[in-house]
Amino acid sequence: DETSEHRRNFVTLCRKVFDKGGVAFALASLSSRCPTLRKIAVSICGLFLWALQTKEANELKSWRERPQLAMLMSSVQRGLAVRRALQVQRVERDDCGIDLGGTDAYHHKIPLIPAVSAVFLARATRILSQPNDAMFSQLNRYFLRLSEFHGAFQDFFGLPTILSLYCSSADELSRSR
């Protein structure tokens, strides 16, 4: 089937883009002050998540880290959606005169996230793709524990995992630091 072949090619291309750091770069771009660049970054992340969730990606046996990457990308997608919903809710509550209809530019803005969080997410994609990395188990556990809003990453304005990584005396964490 031609559609299936196109999907397999798309998944293979996404894997290559990921291996070259393209997805990590897109996640890091979420901290850009340029709204157009953030829109492009969210589009790349959305297409990558779609590719991760396809039947063709599931059938690709060599992509063993796919479930962890899908977990991370879903968490980021949900986190951005929650962040945006909270922004819209705050604007509506404060009634600052901004029209939130579909034609208003404010309605379509992608939230700007701090660079430290964007770099953390970019680095997390690289770590979660390497199970032998010293930080793999801690990051995997961190994302598995996210439960609010169906696993949404909401630590955009804090220092992600800082307490669990640096305020513990466990041997495993000491090696990870």
PDB file of C-alpha atoms in Angstrom:
ATOM      1  CA  ASP A   1       0.000   0.000   0.000  1.00  0.00           C
ATOM      2  CA  GLU A   2       1.397   3.391  -1.029  1.00  0.00           C
ATOM      3  CA  THR A   3       0.185   5.214   2.088  1.00  0.00           C
ATOM      4  CA  SER A   4       1.900   2.700   4.321  1.00  0.00           C
ATOM      5  CA  GLU A   5       5.131   3.119   2.368  1.00  0.00           C
ATOM      6  CA  HIS A   6       4.942   6.924   2.764  1.00  0.00           C
ATOM      7  CA  ARG A   7       4.388   6.537   6.494  1.00  0.00           C
ATOM      8  CA  ARG A   8       7.359   4.176   6.820  1.00  0.00           C
ATOM      9  CA  ASN A   9       9.520   6.696   4.955  1.00  0.00           C
ATOM     10  CA  PHE A  10       8.225   9.518   7.160  1.00  0.00           C
ATOM     11  CA  VAL A  11       8.991   7.550  10.348  1.00  0.00           C
ATOM     12  CA  THR A  12      12.468   6.731   9.051  1.00  0.00           C
ATOM     13  CA  LEU A  13      13.045  10.399   8.228  1.00  0.00           C
ATOM     14  CA  CYS A  14      11.840  11.439  11.703  1.00  0.00           C
ATOM     15  CA  ARG A  15      14.235   8.952  13.258  1.00  0.00           C
ATOM     16  CA  LYS A  16      17.115  10.437  11.271  1.00  0.00           C
ATOM     17  CA  VAL A  17      16.119  13.991  12.227  1.00  0.00           C
ATOM     18  CA  PHE A  18      15.972  12.914  15.866  1.00  0.00           C
ATOM     19  CA  ASP A  19      19.366  11.203  15.692  1.00  0.00           C
ATOM     20  CA  LYS A  20      20.882  14.413  14.307  1.00  0.00           C
ATOM     21  CA  GLY A  21      19.431  16.493  17.188  1.00  0.00           C
ATOM     22  CA  GLY A  22      16.622  18.152  15.236  1.00  0.00           C
ATOM     23  CA  VAL A  23      13.952  17.436  17.839  1.00  0.00           C
ATOM     24  CA  ALA A  24      16.221  18.591  20.672  1.00  0.00           C
ATOM     25  CA  PHE A  25      16.828  21.797  18.713  1.00  0.00           C
ATOM     26  CA  ALA A  26      13.066  22.267  18.231  1.00  0.00           C
ATOM     27  CA  LEU A  27      12.483  21.840  21.983  1.00  0.00           C
ATOM     28  CA  ALA A  28      15.252  24.317  22.781  1.00  0.00           C
ATOM     29  CA  SER A  29      13.626  26.752  20.321  1.00  0.00           C
ATOM     30  CA  LEU A  30      10.552  26.959  22.559  1.00  0.00           C
ATOM     31  CA  SER A  31      12.507  29.539  24.564  1.00  0.00           C
ATOM     32  CA  SER A  32      12.975  31.827  21.552  1.00  0.00           C
ATOM     33  CA  ARG A  33      11.499  35.299  21.764  1.00  0.00           C
ATOM     34  CA  CYS A  34      10.438  34.904  18.115  1.00  0.00           C
ATOM     35  CA  PRO A  35       6.809  33.686  18.025  1.00  0.00           C
ATOM     36  CA  THR A  36       7.218  32.338  14.489  1.00  0.00           C
ATOM     37  CA  LEU A  37      10.159  30.172  15.538  1.00  0.00           C
ATOM     38  CA  ARG A  38       8.133  28.842  18.506  1.00  0.00           C
ATOM     39  CA  LYS A  39       5.256  27.969  16.134  1.00  0.00           C
ATOM     40  CA  ILE A  40       7.648  26.083  13.870  1.00  0.00           C
ATOM     41  CA  ALA A  41       9.159  24.302  16.892  1.00  0.00           C
ATOM     42  CA  VAL A  42       5.723  23.214  18.122  1.00  0.00           C
ATOM     43  CA  SER A  43       4.860  21.992  14.614  1.00  0.00           C
ATOM     44  CA  ILE A  44       8.047  19.925  14.452  1.00  0.00           C
ATOM     45  CA  CYS A  45       7.368  18.475  17.903  1.00  0.00           C
ATOM     46  CA  GLY A  46       3.776  17.660  16.936  1.00  0.00           C
ATOM     47  CA  LEU A  47       4.810  15.901  13.733  1.00  0.00           C
ATOM     48  CA  PHE A  48       7.500  13.990  15.594  1.00  0.00           C
ATOM     49  CA  LEU A  49       4.989  12.893  18.241  1.00  0.00           C
ATOM     50  CA  TRP A  50       2.596  11.804  15.499  1.00  0.00           C
ATOM     51  CA  ALA A  51       5.397   9.782  13.900  1.00  0.00           C
ATOM     52  CA  LEU A  52       6.217   8.165  17.257  1.00  0.00           C
ATOM     53  CA  GLN A  53       2.613   7.057  17.663  1.00  0.00           C
ATOM     54  CA  THR A  54       2.151   5.481  14.237  1.00  0.00           C
ATOM     55  CA  LYS A  55       1.864   1.765  13.632  1.00  0.00           C
ATOM     56  CA  GLU A  56       4.942   1.983  11.417  1.00  0.00           C
ATOM     57  CA  ALA A  57       7.031   3.380  14.289  1.00  0.00           C
ATOM     58  CA  ASN A  58       5.803   0.554  16.526  1.00  0.00           C
ATOM     59  CA  GLU A  59       6.943  -1.946  13.916  1.00  0.00           C
ATOM     60  CA  LEU A  60      10.429  -0.417  13.710  1.00  0.00           C
ATOM     61  CA  LYS A  61      12.299  -2.790  16.045  1.00  0.00           C
ATOM     62  CA  SER A  62      15.537  -0.793  15.975  1.00  0.00           C
ATOM     63  CA  TRP A  63      13.851   2.229  17.621  1.00  0.00           C
ATOM     64  CA  ARG A  64      13.849   0.837  21.150  1.00  0.00           C
ATOM     65  CA  GLU A  65      13.746   4.240  22.862  1.00  0.00           C
ATOM     66  CA  ARG A  66      10.514   5.181  21.068  1.00  0.00           C
ATOM     67  CA  PRO A  67       8.207   4.647  24.116  1.00  0.00           C
ATOM     68  CA  GLN A  68      10.295   6.967  26.318  1.00  0.00           C
ATOM     69  CA  LEU A  69      10.426   9.610  23.603  1.00  0.00           C
ATOM     70  CA  ALA A  70       6.672   9.359  23.055  1.00  0.00           C
ATOM     71  CA  MET A  71       6.154   9.777  26.808  1.00  0.00           C
ATOM     72  CA  LEU A  72       8.369  12.879  26.896  1.00  0.00           C
ATOM     73  CA  MET A  73       6.883  14.488  23.783  1.00  0.00           C
ATOM     74  CA  SER A  74       3.308  13.819  24.950  1.00  0.00           C
ATOM     75  CA  SER A  75       4.181  15.350  28.289  1.00  0.00           C
ATOM     76  CA  VAL A  76       5.580  18.478  26.629  1.00  0.00           C
ATOM     77  CA  GLN A  77       2.569  18.762  24.309  1.00  0.00           C
ATOM     78  CA  ARG A  78       0.144  18.485  27.234  1.00  0.00           C
ATOM     79  CA  GLY A  79       2.220  20.900  29.295  1.00  0.00           C
ATOM     80  CA  LEU A  80       2.135  23.542  26.568  1.00  0.00           C
ATOM     81  CA  ALA A  81      -1.622  23.062  26.172  1.00  0.00           C
ATOM     82  CA  VAL A  82      -2.176  23.437  29.929  1.00  0.00           C
ATOM     83  CA  ARG A  83       0.100  26.491  30.039  1.00  0.00           C
ATOM     84  CA  ARG A  84      -1.797  28.084  27.145  1.00  0.00           C
ATOM     85  CA  ALA A  85      -5.172  27.310  28.717  1.00  0.00           C
ATOM     86  CA  LEU A  86      -4.051  28.940  31.971  1.00  0.00           C
ATOM     87  CA  GLN A  87      -2.907  32.031  30.061  1.00  0.00           C
ATOM     88  CA  VAL A  88      -6.240  32.311  28.261  1.00  0.00           C
ATOM     89  CA  GLN A  89      -8.131  31.769  31.515  1.00  0.00           C
ATOM     90  CA  ARG A  90      -6.103  34.515  33.234  1.00  0.00           C
ATOM     91  CA  VAL A  91      -6.795  36.957  30.367  1.00  0.00           C
ATOM     92  CA  GLU A  92     -10.512  36.156  30.465  1.00  0.00           C
ATOM     93  CA  ARG A  93     -10.602  36.518  34.256  1.00  0.00           C
ATOM     94  CA  ASP A  94      -8.731  39.825  34.253  1.00  0.00           C
ATOM     95  CA  ASP A  95     -10.825  41.079  31.291  1.00  0.00           C
ATOM     96  CA  CYS A  96      -8.023  43.205  29.918  1.00  0.00           C
ATOM     97  CA  GLY A  97      -9.875  43.943  26.701  1.00  0.00           C
ATOM     98  CA  ILE A  98      -8.204  41.339  24.506  1.00  0.00           C
ATOM     99  CA  ASP A  99     -10.562  39.586  22.125  1.00  0.00           C
ATOM    100  CA  LEU A 100      -9.908  35.849  22.320  1.00  0.00           C
ATOM    101  CA  GLY A 101     -11.803  35.042  19.149  1.00  0.00           C
ATOM    102  CA  GLY A 102     -10.142  33.002  16.432  1.00  0.00           C
ATOM    103  CA  THR A 103      -9.016  36.087  14.498  1.00  0.00           C
ATOM    104  CA  ASP A 104      -7.007  37.688  17.324  1.00  0.00           C
ATOM    105  CA  ALA A 105      -3.241  37.118  17.091  1.00  0.00           C
ATOM    106  CA  TYR A 106      -3.042  36.621  20.885  1.00  0.00           C
ATOM    107  CA  HIS A 107      -5.278  33.567  20.574  1.00  0.00           C
ATOM    108  CA  HIS A 108      -2.651  31.728  18.513  1.00  0.00           C
ATOM    109  CA  LYS A 109       0.486  32.486  20.545  1.00  0.00           C
ATOM    110  CA  ILE A 110       2.723  29.653  21.691  1.00  0.00           C
ATOM    111  CA  PRO A 111       3.825  30.135  25.315  1.00  0.00           C
ATOM    112  CA  LEU A 112       7.413  31.315  25.742  1.00  0.00           C
ATOM    113  CA  ILE A 113       9.203  29.019  28.152  1.00  0.00           C
ATOM    114  CA  PRO A 114      12.421  29.825  30.022  1.00  0.00           C
ATOM    115  CA  ALA A 115      15.669  28.727  28.407  1.00  0.00           C
ATOM    116  CA  VAL A 116      16.614  26.500  31.346  1.00  0.00           C
ATOM    117  CA  SER A 117      13.428  24.448  30.899  1.00  0.00           C
ATOM    118  CA  ALA A 118      13.765  24.298  27.121  1.00  0.00           C
ATOM    119  CA  VAL A 119      17.373  23.118  27.374  1.00  0.00           C
ATOM    120  CA  PHE A 120      16.364  20.595  30.052  1.00  0.00           C
ATOM    121  CA  LEU A 121      13.728  19.136  27.696  1.00  0.00           C
ATOM    122  CA  ALA A 122      16.176  19.101  24.773  1.00  0.00           C
ATOM    123  CA  ARG A 123      18.774  17.325  26.879  1.00  0.00           C
ATOM    124  CA  ALA A 124      16.131  14.931  28.231  1.00  0.00           C
ATOM    125  CA  THR A 125      15.400  13.698  24.691  1.00  0.00           C
ATOM    126  CA  ARG A 126      19.048  12.844  24.237  1.00  0.00           C
ATOM    127  CA  ILE A 127      19.298  11.113  27.630  1.00  0.00           C
ATOM    128  CA  LEU A 128      16.068   9.134  27.223  1.00  0.00           C
ATOM    129  CA  SER A 129      17.343   7.811  23.915  1.00  0.00           C
ATOM    130  CA  GLN A 130      20.380   6.290  25.621  1.00  0.00           C
ATOM    131  CA  PRO A 131      19.394   3.765  28.316  1.00  0.00           C
ATOM    132  CA  ASN A 132      23.028   3.392  29.410  1.00  0.00           C
ATOM    133  CA  ASP A 133      23.259   7.104  30.334  1.00  0.00           C
ATOM    134  CA  ALA A 134      23.747   7.692  34.082  1.00  0.00           C
ATOM    135  CA  MET A 135      20.759  10.062  34.166  1.00  0.00           C
ATOM    136  CA  PHE A 136      18.397   7.780  32.213  1.00  0.00           C
ATOM    137  CA  SER A 137      16.674   6.095  35.167  1.00  0.00           C
ATOM    138  CA  GLN A 138      16.144   9.363  37.045  1.00  0.00           C
ATOM    139  CA  LEU A 139      14.679  11.194  34.049  1.00  0.00           C
ATOM    140  CA  ASN A 140      12.546   8.227  33.056  1.00  0.00           C
ATOM    141  CA  ARG A 141      11.189   8.030  36.614  1.00  0.00           C
ATOM    142  CA  TYR A 142      10.558  11.782  36.653  1.00  0.00           C
ATOM    143  CA  PHE A 143       8.408  11.690  33.517  1.00  0.00           C
ATOM    144  CA  LEU A 144       6.638   8.494  34.596  1.00  0.00           C
ATOM    145  CA  ARG A 145       5.608  10.182  37.866  1.00  0.00           C
ATOM    146  CA  LEU A 146       3.888  13.120  36.175  1.00  0.00           C
ATOM    147  CA  SER A 147       0.206  12.596  36.851  1.00  0.00           C
ATOM    148  CA  GLU A 148      -1.545  15.964  36.819  1.00  0.00           C
ATOM    149  CA  PHE A 149      -3.333  16.772  33.559  1.00  0.00           C
ATOM    150  CA  HIS A 150      -2.601  13.261  32.229  1.00  0.00           C
ATOM    151  CA  GLY A 151       1.164  13.549  32.582  1.00  0.00           C
ATOM    152  CA  ALA A 152       1.639  17.140  31.435  1.00  0.00           C
ATOM    153  CA  PHE A 153       5.087  18.651  32.022  1.00  0.00           C
ATOM    154  CA  GLN A 154       4.327  21.753  34.066  1.00  0.00           C
ATOM    155  CA  ASP A 155       7.711  22.585  35.525  1.00  0.00           C
ATOM    156  CA  PHE A 156       8.381  25.226  32.871  1.00  0.00           C
ATOM    157  CA  PHE A 157       9.043  27.982  35.400  1.00  0.00           C
ATOM    158  CA  GLY A 158      11.013  26.023  37.971  1.00  0.00           C
ATOM    159  CA  LEU A 159      14.170  24.020  37.844  1.00  0.00           C
ATOM    160  CA  PRO A 160      13.003  20.620  36.601  1.00  0.00           C
ATOM    161  CA  THR A 161      13.930  17.656  38.809  1.00  0.00           C
ATOM    162  CA  ILE A 162      16.355  19.786  40.822  1.00  0.00           C
ATOM    163  CA  LEU A 163      15.064  18.539  44.167  1.00  0.00           C
ATOM    164  CA  SER A 164      15.122  14.875  43.263  1.00  0.00           C
ATOM    165  CA  LEU A 165      18.571  15.077  41.674  1.00  0.00           C
ATOM    166  CA  TYR A 166      20.506  17.364  43.986  1.00  0.00           C
ATOM    167  CA  CYS A 167      18.845  17.004  47.362  1.00  0.00           C
ATOM    168  CA  SER A 168      19.303  13.273  47.765  1.00  0.00           C
ATOM    169  CA  SER A 169      22.208  11.308  49.118  1.00  0.00           C
ATOM    170  CA  ALA A 170      21.403   8.109  47.218  1.00  0.00           C
ATOM    171  CA  ASP A 171      24.439   6.509  45.568  1.00  0.00           C
ATOM    172  CA  GLU A 172      22.671   6.286  42.228  1.00  0.00           C
ATOM    173  CA  LEU A 173      21.930  10.026  42.293  1.00  0.00           C
ATOM    174  CA  SER A 174      25.463  10.886  43.329  1.00  0.00           C
ATOM    175  CA  ARG A 175      26.797   9.062  40.282  1.00  0.00           C
ATOM    176  CA  SER A 176      24.163  10.716  38.076  1.00  0.00           C
ATOM    177  CA  ARG A 177      25.132  14.223  39.140  1.00  0.00           C
TER     178      ARG A 177
END
